[in-house]
């Protein structure tokens, strides 16, 4: 071997130490050579190896370092020719000078004479010295890219470049920079806020930040640029942004040069490297008016809504690239769109595997997806709850009421229950059965010759229907046939009748009463109303009770409010009504009390009519059998046993039989004059309602006294009435309301009802047989 090949760095070190020949090394120590500029550990190791070879006699350095022919001519090593000047740490003055001369790459300076360069305006000795030092550093390989690094190595290179540049910034400017990017609880602070703290203008803060960012780029040079390209490619391959969590996983906390939180480096990258999809926490880059971005976002949202899934970003990219107009879409372009998208939410179940979901689902798309997967119809509440469980609480915003109104108007959705919606697949019937159903419904309408609701058809089983069909499904089937006119609320007529508007029940009720021209019970109103249109009895009961033009007249009858007292004659002349009033009143009833019940004067002609009704009834007992204010009246259905029980209830103590005889005569007068002491004793002994003690006195068994009635049911019904009415209601009024609700109250008086209600939870007696809710 005739000589050794020296590295460029070692050659420069030897040249700097004035070592031309191998003999110049004799007597020198390594520590002295290590003090020469740019001589590091690797250079000393290389020199040791050469000296060792020389000592072994394996070769000599035959070639000295040739000096340059002209020291004013710049020499750029071939390996550095492609380095861009914008990537190098140049001062603004030198960068502007070289740009003015038209140089863009380091190789453009090879062979340039510095004397000619100094003829350019603003080019002085300092600029030339800076340029020579830059070329020396390039010759030493400082700006040459290292072999391809892994992701962790690239991040370490980026961190070191940022920290190296930050160390060359003044402490004040470094603090301004850090406060601007990271001073608001790891979020940026406003220019004005930072300027106020450091007593400078907003513009000065902006200039400081710009200078620091430029220094980071230039100090890092091509090595930093290559590391940034590596991170950008990795994010593109994985189709994921560089987030705080991903940065931590790729670049561990103990990495060399790592001095700050990962969020700080992400914010720096967000400014110096737009190509790197850096997403600091809490950041969101605003979208632009670029139609391409809008088209990508719209295509993505449409796909997410239609699929109803939460795909990964990779799957989304594959789908979008399959579209004819988006075949050229790249991963980095998609990530840029996602960062500014306001209709798509990006989740990170795994740091490098983001998933996508729509920020807000349209109710129609959501309902279609959920109902398609559901085996049964769903209520609006169920649709919203399942949607939020599946897509997130912020993806489904409408209320249940808004959802119900919207689903009613959407085509393809059908109301198949009181508050439930479904699709065609949820129908109990098949489309093949619909023509026959519609034919039967048309025939039924012509037979009734009036509008009919599907509720009535189901209640009365007017004609056969497929198994499982309810009134809502029947309405949906009929609604699709042009032969029928939909009058609303599942009420239909034939289209050729010319019906244009559904007649409301509240409008028909005054007409029904006006045509009758006398008070009617709710059942009589219902029978007259259903000759005009369909109606349900429970619904009618609520309408009658709240109708402003109708008022209760008593005894279960209702009339028009504008009638006033003109229809009292109908009540007092009706024997059934009179008998019912006497049956329900406290036994026995004096005739003057009966006049009070009917609100008529005892000296009026109405009182005469009332007495004729009493005298002509074969179901009433009268004592005496002639009209008088003190005449006692009692319904014959009241037995001796019931009369005796009415005596026992207010006393609450055992009573001997003979005393009962006195009380019976005092209370009922001649009504039970035929009953003697022996008959009373026999009745008390035979009845299960009465018990006797050792002294022979009798008392009422309280448990059996009210046991003939369904006490809890009566109490529940009454409590519901007083709660809904927000009123204090008498037992007489409650009896009428219970009868309207379908309770059998013929054997129930106001006094007995009061006894039942006094033990009821939630009820309070505030007067004589007057109750309210507690």
XYZ file of C-alpha atoms in Angstrom:
774
model
C 0.000 0.000 0.000
C 1.661 3.251 -1.189
C -0.467 5.669 0.855
C -3.688 6.348 2.764
C -6.943 7.901 1.654
C -7.854 10.650 4.116
C -11.346 11.835 4.910
C -12.106 15.426 4.018
C -12.468 16.339 7.673
C -9.080 14.821 8.655
C -7.390 16.449 5.666
C -8.660 19.848 6.783
C -7.583 19.197 10.385
C -4.041 18.257 9.237
C -3.978 21.305 6.995
C -5.075 23.472 9.912
C -2.291 21.996 12.020
C 0.289 22.626 9.232
C 0.890 18.894 8.921
C 1.903 18.216 5.304
C 3.982 15.044 5.606
C 3.804 12.042 7.865
C 6.995 13.187 9.489
C 5.250 16.308 10.709
C 3.357 14.058 13.111
C 6.533 13.088 14.933
C 6.578 14.479 18.458
C 3.014 15.787 18.328
C 0.437 14.681 20.922
C -3.172 13.881 20.183
C -4.456 16.428 22.706
C -2.845 19.251 20.738
C -4.304 18.005 17.494
C -7.755 17.623 19.128
C -7.714 21.367 19.836
C -7.689 22.111 16.109
C -11.087 23.346 14.931
C -13.586 20.669 13.797
C -11.398 17.856 15.160
C -13.588 15.452 17.014
C -13.415 12.001 18.498
C -13.941 10.204 15.183
C -11.228 12.281 13.509
C -8.713 11.426 16.280
C -9.642 7.728 15.968
C -8.993 7.912 12.209
C -5.616 9.597 12.861
C -4.708 6.945 15.471
C -5.414 4.216 12.911
C -3.166 5.913 10.322
C -0.329 6.384 12.867
C -0.671 2.746 13.895
C -0.299 1.662 10.270
C 2.731 3.921 9.876
C 4.295 2.454 13.005
C 3.767 -1.030 11.634
C 5.391 -0.013 8.368
C 2.378 -0.764 6.251
C 2.432 2.486 4.284
C 3.275 6.138 4.198
C 1.423 9.243 3.230
C 2.969 10.097 -0.058
C 0.616 12.881 -1.123
C 0.585 16.225 0.605
C -2.428 18.430 0.695
C -2.222 20.524 -2.399
C -3.016 24.190 -1.878
C -5.597 25.734 -4.105
C -4.445 27.375 -7.280
C -6.459 30.562 -6.530
C -7.640 31.168 -2.975
C -10.256 33.685 -4.211
C -12.144 31.013 -6.203
C -14.885 29.230 -4.296
C -14.808 25.410 -4.320
C -17.936 23.374 -3.517
C -17.552 19.600 -3.034
C -19.649 17.635 -5.565
C -21.692 15.938 -2.827
C -23.030 19.337 -1.719
C -23.953 20.702 -5.135
C -27.670 19.921 -4.845
C -28.203 21.547 -1.438
C -30.707 24.434 -1.723
C -29.518 27.768 -0.389
C -32.867 28.369 1.289
C -32.149 25.368 3.533
C -28.817 26.754 4.782
C -28.209 28.956 7.854
C -27.576 32.195 5.967
C -27.873 35.693 7.334
C -30.686 37.699 5.719
C -28.077 39.932 4.035
C -26.161 37.059 2.452
C -29.378 35.241 1.512
C -30.679 38.337 -0.311
C -27.296 38.814 -2.013
C -27.149 35.293 -3.393
C -30.779 35.438 -4.430
C -30.079 38.719 -6.272
C -27.211 37.046 -8.116
C -29.502 34.226 -9.217
C -27.981 31.448 -7.118
C -30.411 28.851 -5.770
C -28.217 25.825 -5.013
C -24.853 25.520 -3.334
C -23.399 24.052 -6.550
C -24.107 27.375 -8.316
C -21.246 28.929 -6.273
C -18.585 26.478 -7.465
C -15.879 28.430 -9.364
C -17.244 31.881 -8.419
C -14.513 34.474 -7.731
C -15.040 36.348 -4.496
C -13.454 39.494 -5.960
C -16.153 39.577 -8.622
C -18.794 38.875 -5.967
C -17.644 41.850 -3.919
C -18.461 44.119 -6.842
C -22.176 43.432 -6.187
C -23.950 46.082 -4.133
C -24.094 45.424 -0.382
C -21.500 42.628 -0.611
C -18.692 43.281 1.843
C -15.915 41.459 3.584
C -18.202 40.029 6.278
C -20.535 38.484 3.701
C -17.553 36.878 1.907
C -16.162 35.494 5.169
C -19.622 34.094 6.043
C -19.828 32.468 2.626
C -16.349 30.943 2.917
C -17.200 29.569 6.372
C -20.437 28.126 4.966
C -18.545 26.332 2.182
C -16.035 25.020 4.707
C -18.847 23.540 6.748
C -20.341 22.036 3.595
C -16.945 20.548 2.714
C -16.808 18.953 6.156
C -20.194 17.283 5.385
C -22.217 19.201 7.961
C -25.091 19.785 5.508
C -25.045 16.394 3.824
C -27.968 14.130 4.625
C -27.259 11.191 6.845
C -28.335 7.696 5.794
C -32.084 7.141 5.905
C -33.196 7.346 9.533
C -36.154 5.608 11.129
C -39.111 7.628 12.402
C -37.694 7.948 15.915
C -34.331 9.088 14.553
C -36.002 11.668 12.325
C -37.954 13.062 15.257
C -34.781 13.245 17.326
C -33.106 15.143 14.486
C -36.032 17.579 14.384
C -35.976 18.086 18.164
C -32.211 18.699 18.166
C -32.475 21.162 15.279
C -35.199 23.122 17.091
C -33.261 23.189 20.364
C -30.013 24.136 18.598
C -31.689 27.087 16.905
C -33.480 28.142 20.117
C -30.112 28.276 21.916
C -28.881 30.821 19.367
C -31.824 33.137 20.024
C -31.610 35.786 22.739
C -33.327 34.852 25.972
C -35.914 37.614 25.581
C -36.856 36.659 22.022
C -36.907 32.997 23.016
C -39.383 33.754 25.790
C -41.538 35.852 23.452
C -41.558 32.998 20.948
C -42.462 30.401 23.562
C -45.231 32.536 25.048
C -46.742 33.190 21.632
C -46.826 29.502 20.629
C -47.333 27.766 23.958
C -47.990 30.245 26.755
C -51.758 29.885 27.228
C -51.902 26.543 29.081
C -50.089 24.822 26.203
C -52.097 26.828 23.665
C -51.079 29.920 21.669
C -51.482 33.370 23.166
C -52.651 36.333 21.127
C -50.150 38.792 19.701
C -51.743 41.556 21.724
C -51.524 39.583 24.975
C -47.842 38.770 24.505
C -47.045 42.317 23.394
C -48.715 43.735 26.505
C -46.601 41.495 28.744
C -43.278 42.425 27.073
C -44.269 46.060 26.399
C -43.912 45.789 22.636
C -46.339 46.069 19.748
C -48.261 43.217 18.185
C -46.257 43.654 14.991
C -42.998 43.323 16.873
C -44.190 40.061 18.424
C -45.073 38.774 14.966
C -41.616 39.749 13.634
C -39.824 38.002 16.508
C -41.789 34.798 15.912
C -41.071 34.958 12.181
C -37.321 35.437 12.741
C -37.114 32.527 15.188
C -38.988 30.216 12.831
C -36.678 31.218 9.992
C -33.638 30.542 12.173
C -34.932 27.074 13.023
C -35.322 26.265 9.340
C -31.869 27.583 8.420
C -30.023 26.114 11.372
C -31.491 22.737 10.647
C -30.601 22.971 6.979
C -30.969 20.036 4.618
C -30.687 17.550 7.487
C -33.823 19.000 9.054
C -35.558 19.098 5.670
C -34.821 15.404 5.066
C -36.104 14.496 8.559
C -39.306 16.452 7.950
C -39.773 14.654 4.610
C -39.348 11.332 6.395
C -42.060 12.175 8.967
C -44.389 13.456 6.237
C -43.966 10.214 4.249
C -44.621 8.092 7.330
C -47.808 10.026 8.128
C -48.861 9.651 4.492
C -48.327 5.882 4.536
C -50.301 5.459 7.749
C -52.872 8.154 6.783
C -52.667 9.688 10.238
C -51.636 13.111 11.546
C -48.753 13.675 13.945
C -50.595 14.169 17.218
C -49.330 14.665 20.753
C -49.850 10.991 21.628
C -48.224 9.748 18.411
C -45.233 12.063 18.929
C -44.785 10.661 22.451
C -44.925 7.083 21.189
C -42.461 7.686 18.332
C -40.058 9.920 20.271
C -39.678 8.735 23.868
C -39.259 11.238 26.657
C -35.604 10.394 27.197
C -34.576 11.162 23.587
C -31.457 13.254 23.172
C -32.164 16.977 23.023
C -35.741 16.573 24.258
C -36.274 19.473 26.670
C -39.904 20.462 26.235
C -43.444 19.106 25.990
C -44.326 17.357 22.746
C -47.027 19.952 22.120
C -44.363 22.675 21.755
C -42.524 20.801 19.005
C -45.841 20.088 17.260
C -46.688 23.790 17.190
C -43.244 24.635 15.800
C -43.665 21.973 13.118
C -47.099 23.359 12.323
C -45.389 26.636 11.372
C -42.140 25.539 9.708
C -43.337 22.422 7.849
C -46.802 22.717 6.252
C -46.195 19.388 4.477
C -46.104 17.559 7.828
C -49.687 16.947 9.117
C -48.889 18.216 12.606
C -52.038 18.497 14.790
C -51.295 20.125 18.151
C -53.924 19.631 20.840
C -56.853 22.001 20.524
C -55.790 23.254 17.101
C -57.953 23.350 14.059
C -56.875 24.967 10.844
C -59.687 26.966 9.288
C -60.994 25.746 5.968
C -60.716 27.748 2.789
C -63.075 28.510 -0.037
C -61.214 26.079 -2.262
C -63.951 24.210 -4.197
C -61.743 21.107 -4.324
C -61.629 20.920 -0.525
C -65.387 21.421 -0.325
C -65.940 18.663 -2.883
C -63.738 16.237 -0.939
C -65.495 17.015 2.349
C -68.957 16.715 0.788
C -68.097 13.337 -0.793
C -66.706 12.107 2.528
C -69.739 13.235 4.549
C -72.173 11.680 2.067
C -70.333 8.375 2.299
C -70.212 8.423 6.119
C -73.925 9.191 6.358
C -74.861 6.500 3.875
C -72.652 3.801 5.410
C -73.433 4.581 9.033
C -70.014 3.269 10.060
C -66.902 4.819 11.582
C -64.201 3.880 9.067
C -60.484 4.490 9.434
C -58.836 7.316 7.516
C -57.162 4.694 5.304
C -60.551 3.228 4.353
C -61.891 6.720 3.691
C -58.933 7.476 1.394
C -59.498 4.257 -0.539
C -63.179 5.076 -0.992
C -62.549 8.643 -2.118
C -59.814 7.611 -4.577
C -62.279 5.217 -6.170
C -64.442 8.192 -7.176
C -63.756 9.403 -10.732
C -63.069 13.019 -9.771
C -60.843 12.222 -6.764
C -58.462 9.611 -8.140
C -55.475 11.863 -7.559
C -56.244 12.465 -3.883
C -53.255 11.906 -1.569
C -53.164 10.964 2.087
C -51.670 14.319 3.097
C -54.349 16.171 1.133
C -57.070 14.180 2.906
C -55.523 14.937 6.309
C -55.426 18.634 5.426
C -59.138 18.475 4.567
C -59.954 16.626 7.797
C -58.187 19.186 9.930
C -60.372 21.970 8.565
C -63.550 19.910 8.173
C -66.448 21.108 10.314
C -68.761 18.195 9.473
C -66.384 15.316 10.271
C -64.969 14.333 13.671
C -61.667 12.461 13.826
C -61.256 10.036 16.748
C -58.063 8.266 17.773
C -58.839 4.869 19.297
C -55.207 4.110 18.395
C -52.574 6.878 17.953
C -51.722 5.891 14.371
C -55.160 4.648 13.295
C -57.671 7.531 13.263
C -61.348 6.846 12.622
C -63.930 9.194 11.129
C -67.535 9.985 11.968
C -69.999 12.648 10.929
C -70.107 15.625 13.280
C -73.875 15.800 12.996
C -75.992 13.145 11.368
C -79.094 14.115 9.457
C -82.089 12.641 11.215
C -83.343 11.022 8.030
C -80.056 9.163 7.453
C -79.792 8.182 11.098
C -83.370 6.879 11.305
C -82.983 4.926 8.074
C -79.827 3.182 9.344
C -81.257 2.324 12.752
C -84.651 1.192 11.492
C -83.003 -0.961 8.831
C -81.110 -2.780 11.596
C -84.105 -2.921 13.967
C -86.576 -5.836 13.872
C -89.403 -3.579 15.108
C -90.532 0.045 14.805
C -88.804 2.558 17.081
C -89.968 5.653 18.935
C -88.146 8.971 18.378
C -86.565 8.599 21.834
C -85.223 5.153 20.924
C -83.851 6.430 17.617
C -82.043 9.314 19.324
C -80.701 7.145 22.160
C -79.406 4.430 19.817
C -77.925 7.051 17.501
C -76.002 8.691 20.327
C -74.756 5.351 21.617
C -73.540 4.462 18.138
C -72.226 7.765 16.795
C -71.607 9.898 19.884
C -73.705 12.370 21.818
C -72.676 15.333 19.662
C -73.689 13.611 16.432
C -77.433 13.536 17.171
C -78.881 16.869 18.334
C -82.676 17.072 17.714
C -85.147 16.627 20.535
C -87.689 13.814 20.549
C -90.508 16.202 19.627
C -88.526 17.659 16.697
C -87.596 14.159 15.569
C -91.251 13.052 15.624
C -92.341 16.039 13.541
C -89.537 15.485 11.052
C -90.121 11.745 10.643
C -93.790 12.406 9.981
C -92.866 14.481 6.921
C -90.146 12.193 5.505
C -91.124 9.837 2.693
C -90.403 6.176 3.309
C -91.100 6.383 7.044
C -94.427 5.185 8.451
C -96.121 5.750 11.804
C -96.891 2.229 12.985
C -97.760 2.933 16.624
C -98.790 5.747 18.979
C -95.264 7.211 18.831
C -93.293 4.705 16.801
C -92.033 4.752 13.236
C -90.940 2.012 10.896
C -90.139 1.087 7.322
C -92.003 -1.099 4.838
C -90.324 -4.152 6.293
C -92.019 -3.512 9.653
C -95.564 -3.846 8.268
C -97.496 -6.835 9.585
C -99.230 -7.134 6.197
C -97.772 -7.677 2.744
C -98.241 -5.446 -0.279
C -100.232 -8.219 -1.954
C -102.870 -7.876 0.780
C -103.247 -4.102 0.493
C -105.662 -3.952 -2.491
C -108.128 -6.245 -0.727
C -107.847 -4.206 2.512
C -108.532 -0.962 0.624
C -111.527 -2.495 -1.181
C -113.061 -3.576 2.120
C -112.440 -0.154 3.662
C -114.100 1.598 0.680
C -117.125 -0.701 0.947
C -117.391 -0.005 4.662
C -117.260 3.771 4.098
C -120.066 3.615 1.555
C -122.138 1.547 3.962
C -121.623 3.993 6.848
C -121.956 7.010 4.553
C -119.716 9.096 6.790
C -116.026 9.561 7.510
C -114.632 6.683 9.526
C -111.354 6.404 11.410
C -109.166 3.322 11.353
C -109.444 3.350 15.166
C -113.161 2.652 14.911
C -112.577 -0.082 12.322
C -110.238 -1.882 14.737
C -112.397 -1.305 17.821
C -115.584 -2.565 16.200
C -113.844 -5.161 14.003
C -115.840 -3.788 11.101
C -114.252 -6.128 8.540
C -111.490 -8.778 8.527
C -107.885 -7.526 8.468
C -104.531 -9.342 8.140
C -103.142 -10.594 11.424
C -101.186 -7.998 13.399
C -102.473 -4.920 11.549
C -103.264 -2.045 13.913
C -105.059 1.232 13.275
C -101.783 3.031 12.409
C -100.733 0.493 9.795
C -104.254 0.437 8.344
C -104.092 4.238 8.027
C -100.761 4.002 6.170
C -102.207 1.392 3.791
C -105.359 3.425 3.076
C -103.374 6.653 2.753
C -101.627 5.279 -0.316
C -104.893 4.669 -2.223
C -106.238 7.567 -4.308
C -109.830 6.552 -3.598
C -109.593 7.910 -0.069
C -109.274 11.422 1.336
C -107.119 11.698 4.456
C -108.893 14.017 6.905
C -106.171 13.711 9.553
C -105.766 11.671 12.735
C -106.479 8.401 10.914
C -109.883 9.659 9.765
C -110.761 8.943 6.129
C -113.557 9.581 3.696
C -114.061 8.683 0.073
C -112.391 11.139 -2.279
C -115.529 11.447 -4.453
C -117.448 12.814 -1.471
C -115.538 16.028 -1.866
C -114.385 16.170 1.760
C -111.621 18.727 1.994
C -111.280 19.263 5.717
C -111.698 17.032 8.717
C -114.580 18.082 10.982
C -113.174 18.374 14.468
C -114.998 16.767 17.351
C -114.861 19.981 19.366
C -116.755 21.724 16.547
C -119.328 18.951 16.221
C -120.223 18.706 19.931
C -122.165 22.020 20.178
C -124.026 21.029 17.028
C -125.022 17.669 18.571
C -126.365 19.343 21.740
C -128.102 22.113 19.781
C -129.877 19.570 17.603
C -131.001 17.565 20.668
C -132.142 20.812 22.377
C -131.869 19.203 25.822
C -129.061 17.917 28.059
C -127.374 14.635 27.121
C -125.150 12.174 28.880
C -121.678 11.588 27.453
C -122.827 8.223 26.128
C -125.783 9.873 24.359
C -123.410 12.506 22.928
C -121.074 9.724 21.765
C -123.887 7.857 20.003
C -125.051 11.017 18.210
C -121.482 12.038 17.312
C -120.532 8.711 15.760
C -123.356 9.141 13.295
C -121.344 12.073 11.901
C -117.770 10.835 12.212
C -115.534 8.424 14.101
C -114.647 9.084 17.723
C -113.417 7.210 20.771
C -115.299 7.377 24.048
C -112.269 8.109 26.328
C -111.116 10.896 24.040
C -114.625 12.307 23.817
C -114.909 12.351 27.610
C -111.839 14.605 27.899
C -113.058 16.932 25.134
C -116.508 17.325 26.718
C -114.986 18.060 30.106
C -112.716 20.848 28.754
C -114.975 22.279 26.031
C -115.570 26.040 26.622
C -119.119 25.940 25.206
C -120.321 22.947 27.233
C -120.979 22.748 30.962
C -122.028 19.904 33.239
C -125.650 20.264 34.402
C -125.415 17.485 36.931
C -126.382 13.830 37.272
C -124.080 12.930 34.349
C -125.757 15.321 31.907
C -124.144 18.106 29.884
C -125.589 21.047 28.003
C -124.582 24.214 26.220
C -123.295 27.039 28.401
C -125.600 29.582 26.769
C -128.697 27.599 27.798
C -128.396 28.855 31.371
C -131.235 27.501 33.545
C -133.668 27.094 30.687
C -133.252 23.335 30.595
C -133.923 22.627 34.287
C -137.371 21.502 33.355
C -135.842 18.598 31.456
C -134.035 17.425 34.579
C -136.906 17.661 37.062
C -139.340 15.996 34.673
C -137.045 13.046 34.024
C -137.900 10.305 36.535
C -134.601 8.459 35.994
C -132.636 11.574 36.862
C -134.769 12.256 39.941
C -134.454 8.652 41.123
C -130.655 8.804 40.614
C -130.422 12.032 42.635
C -132.367 10.516 45.528
C -130.316 7.302 45.380
C -127.043 9.182 45.645
C -128.060 11.722 48.282
C -127.674 11.176 52.006
C -130.609 8.985 53.088
C -133.387 9.897 53.520
C -133.892 12.993 51.355
C -136.309 15.714 52.395
C -138.223 17.286 49.488
C -136.832 20.749 50.209
C -133.309 19.237 50.098
C -134.172 17.658 46.746
C -135.197 21.083 45.458
C -131.785 22.412 46.560
C -130.066 19.632 44.660
C -131.914 20.601 41.488
C -131.511 24.300 42.303
C -135.225 25.105 42.107
C -137.451 27.049 44.452
C -139.904 25.030 46.549
C -142.713 27.412 45.503
C -141.975 27.361 41.763
C -143.694 25.423 39.013
C -140.461 23.447 38.604
C -140.923 22.204 42.175
C -144.404 20.977 41.216
C -142.930 19.161 38.231
C -140.269 17.664 40.495
C -142.910 16.360 42.922
C -144.897 14.814 40.090
C -141.730 12.939 39.054
C -141.331 11.703 42.626
C -144.992 10.793 43.033
C -145.114 8.977 39.717
C -142.070 6.807 40.421
C -142.676 3.279 41.644
C -139.041 3.069 42.838
C -139.354 5.690 45.552
C -140.782 5.549 49.065
C -142.557 8.692 50.293
C -143.500 9.562 53.841
C -146.064 11.006 53.851
C -147.269 10.383 50.335
C -148.078 14.017 49.689
C -146.001 17.033 48.832
C -144.447 18.962 51.695
C -141.076 20.480 52.590
C -140.553 17.757 55.224
C -141.699 14.885 53.021
C -139.055 12.138 53.179
C -137.949 10.339 50.032
C -135.961 7.106 49.818
C -135.072 4.828 46.959
C -136.541 1.344 47.410
C -133.157 -0.213 46.614
C -131.964 1.012 50.047
C -132.469 -1.962 52.319
C -133.037 -2.017 56.067
C -129.501 -3.306 56.454
C -128.089 -0.292 54.570
C -130.262 2.094 56.566
C -128.953 0.631 59.837
C -125.351 0.858 58.570
C -125.861 4.573 57.830
C -126.836 5.034 61.491
C -123.778 3.181 62.786
C -121.137 5.003 60.643
C -121.218 8.442 62.344
C -121.510 7.030 65.904
C -118.534 4.671 65.906
C -119.751 2.810 69.038
C -121.820 -0.292 69.879
C -125.566 0.401 69.992
C -128.295 -1.789 71.538
C -131.122 -2.939 69.264
C -133.738 -0.909 71.026
C -131.652 2.253 70.640
C -131.301 1.483 66.950
C -135.092 1.357 66.726
C -135.265 4.865 68.155
C -132.542 6.155 65.791
C -134.211 4.497 62.809
C -137.535 6.157 63.589
C -135.850 9.518 64.228
C -133.898 9.477 60.976
C -136.225 7.705 58.556
C -139.594 8.560 60.103
C -142.489 6.619 58.577
C -140.327 5.098 55.823
C -139.576 2.102 58.074
C -142.673 2.327 60.300
C -143.490 -1.285 59.534
C -140.186 -2.441 61.015
C -140.246 -3.397 64.724
C -137.579 -4.233 67.292
C -137.747 -7.962 66.650
C -137.231 -7.527 62.918
C -134.263 -5.213 63.581
C -132.668 -7.782 65.918
C -133.171 -10.563 63.381
C -131.633 -8.491 60.566
C -128.624 -7.535 62.723
C -128.061 -11.150 63.764
C -128.277 -12.452 60.185
C -126.108 -9.791 58.568
C -122.334 -10.288 58.212
C -121.835 -6.501 58.457
C -122.776 -6.380 62.132
C -121.205 -7.875 65.233
C -122.415 -7.886 68.853
C -120.617 -7.873 72.156
C -121.280 -9.681 75.431
C -123.622 -6.896 76.539
C -125.843 -7.549 73.537
C -124.998 -4.270 71.796
C -124.288 -4.272 68.082
C -121.552 -2.499 66.092
C -120.553 -2.230 62.425
C -117.684 -4.344 61.095
C -115.580 -1.596 59.495
C -113.591 -4.045 57.364
C -116.733 -5.451 55.719
C -118.627 -2.169 55.533
C -116.640 -0.872 52.525
C -115.420 -4.263 51.379
C -118.166 -4.559 48.784
C -116.433 -1.803 46.798
C -113.044 -1.832 45.089
C -111.653 0.756 47.470
C -108.139 1.164 46.010
C -109.438 1.486 42.463
C -111.938 4.154 43.511
C -109.278 6.063 45.432
C -106.840 5.956 42.485
C -109.486 7.177 40.046
C -110.556 10.017 42.334
C -106.942 11.067 42.998
C -106.283 11.273 39.251
C -109.396 13.437 38.812
C -108.526 15.953 41.531
C -104.900 16.152 40.404
C -105.815 16.822 36.773
C -108.526 19.357 37.627
C -106.490 21.260 40.278
C -109.804 21.814 42.093
C -111.595 20.983 45.321
C -114.328 18.525 44.289
C -117.391 17.401 46.220
C -118.344 13.746 46.499
C -121.565 14.429 44.557
C -119.478 15.704 41.622
C -117.040 12.822 42.019
C -119.874 10.308 41.736
C -120.844 11.758 38.367
C -117.260 11.729 37.142
C -116.779 8.140 38.267
C -119.914 7.125 36.413
C -118.597 8.796 33.256
C -115.380 6.855 33.683
C -117.340 3.608 33.639
C -117.593 2.819 37.372
C -120.752 1.185 38.748
C -121.950 3.743 41.304
C -125.668 2.922 41.615
C -125.220 1.522 45.108
C -122.759 4.211 46.158
C -123.851 7.390 47.956
C -121.848 10.535 48.533
C -121.473 9.654 52.215
C -120.129 6.175 51.516
C -117.718 7.599 48.911
C -116.485 10.120 51.485
C -115.846 7.265 53.931
C -113.819 5.462 51.273
C -111.756 8.526 50.340
C -110.897 9.571 53.899
C -108.272 6.872 54.116
C -106.848 7.492 50.672
C -103.202 8.464 50.220
C -102.756 11.791 48.459
C -106.298 12.979 49.268
C -107.319 15.517 51.888
C -110.838 16.373 53.104
C -111.073 20.140 53.381
C -114.779 20.425 54.122
C -117.926 18.362 54.393
C -117.291 15.723 51.692
C -114.952 18.061 49.801
C -111.588 16.648 48.711
C -108.397 17.933 47.138
C -105.003 16.489 46.279
C -102.227 16.907 48.853
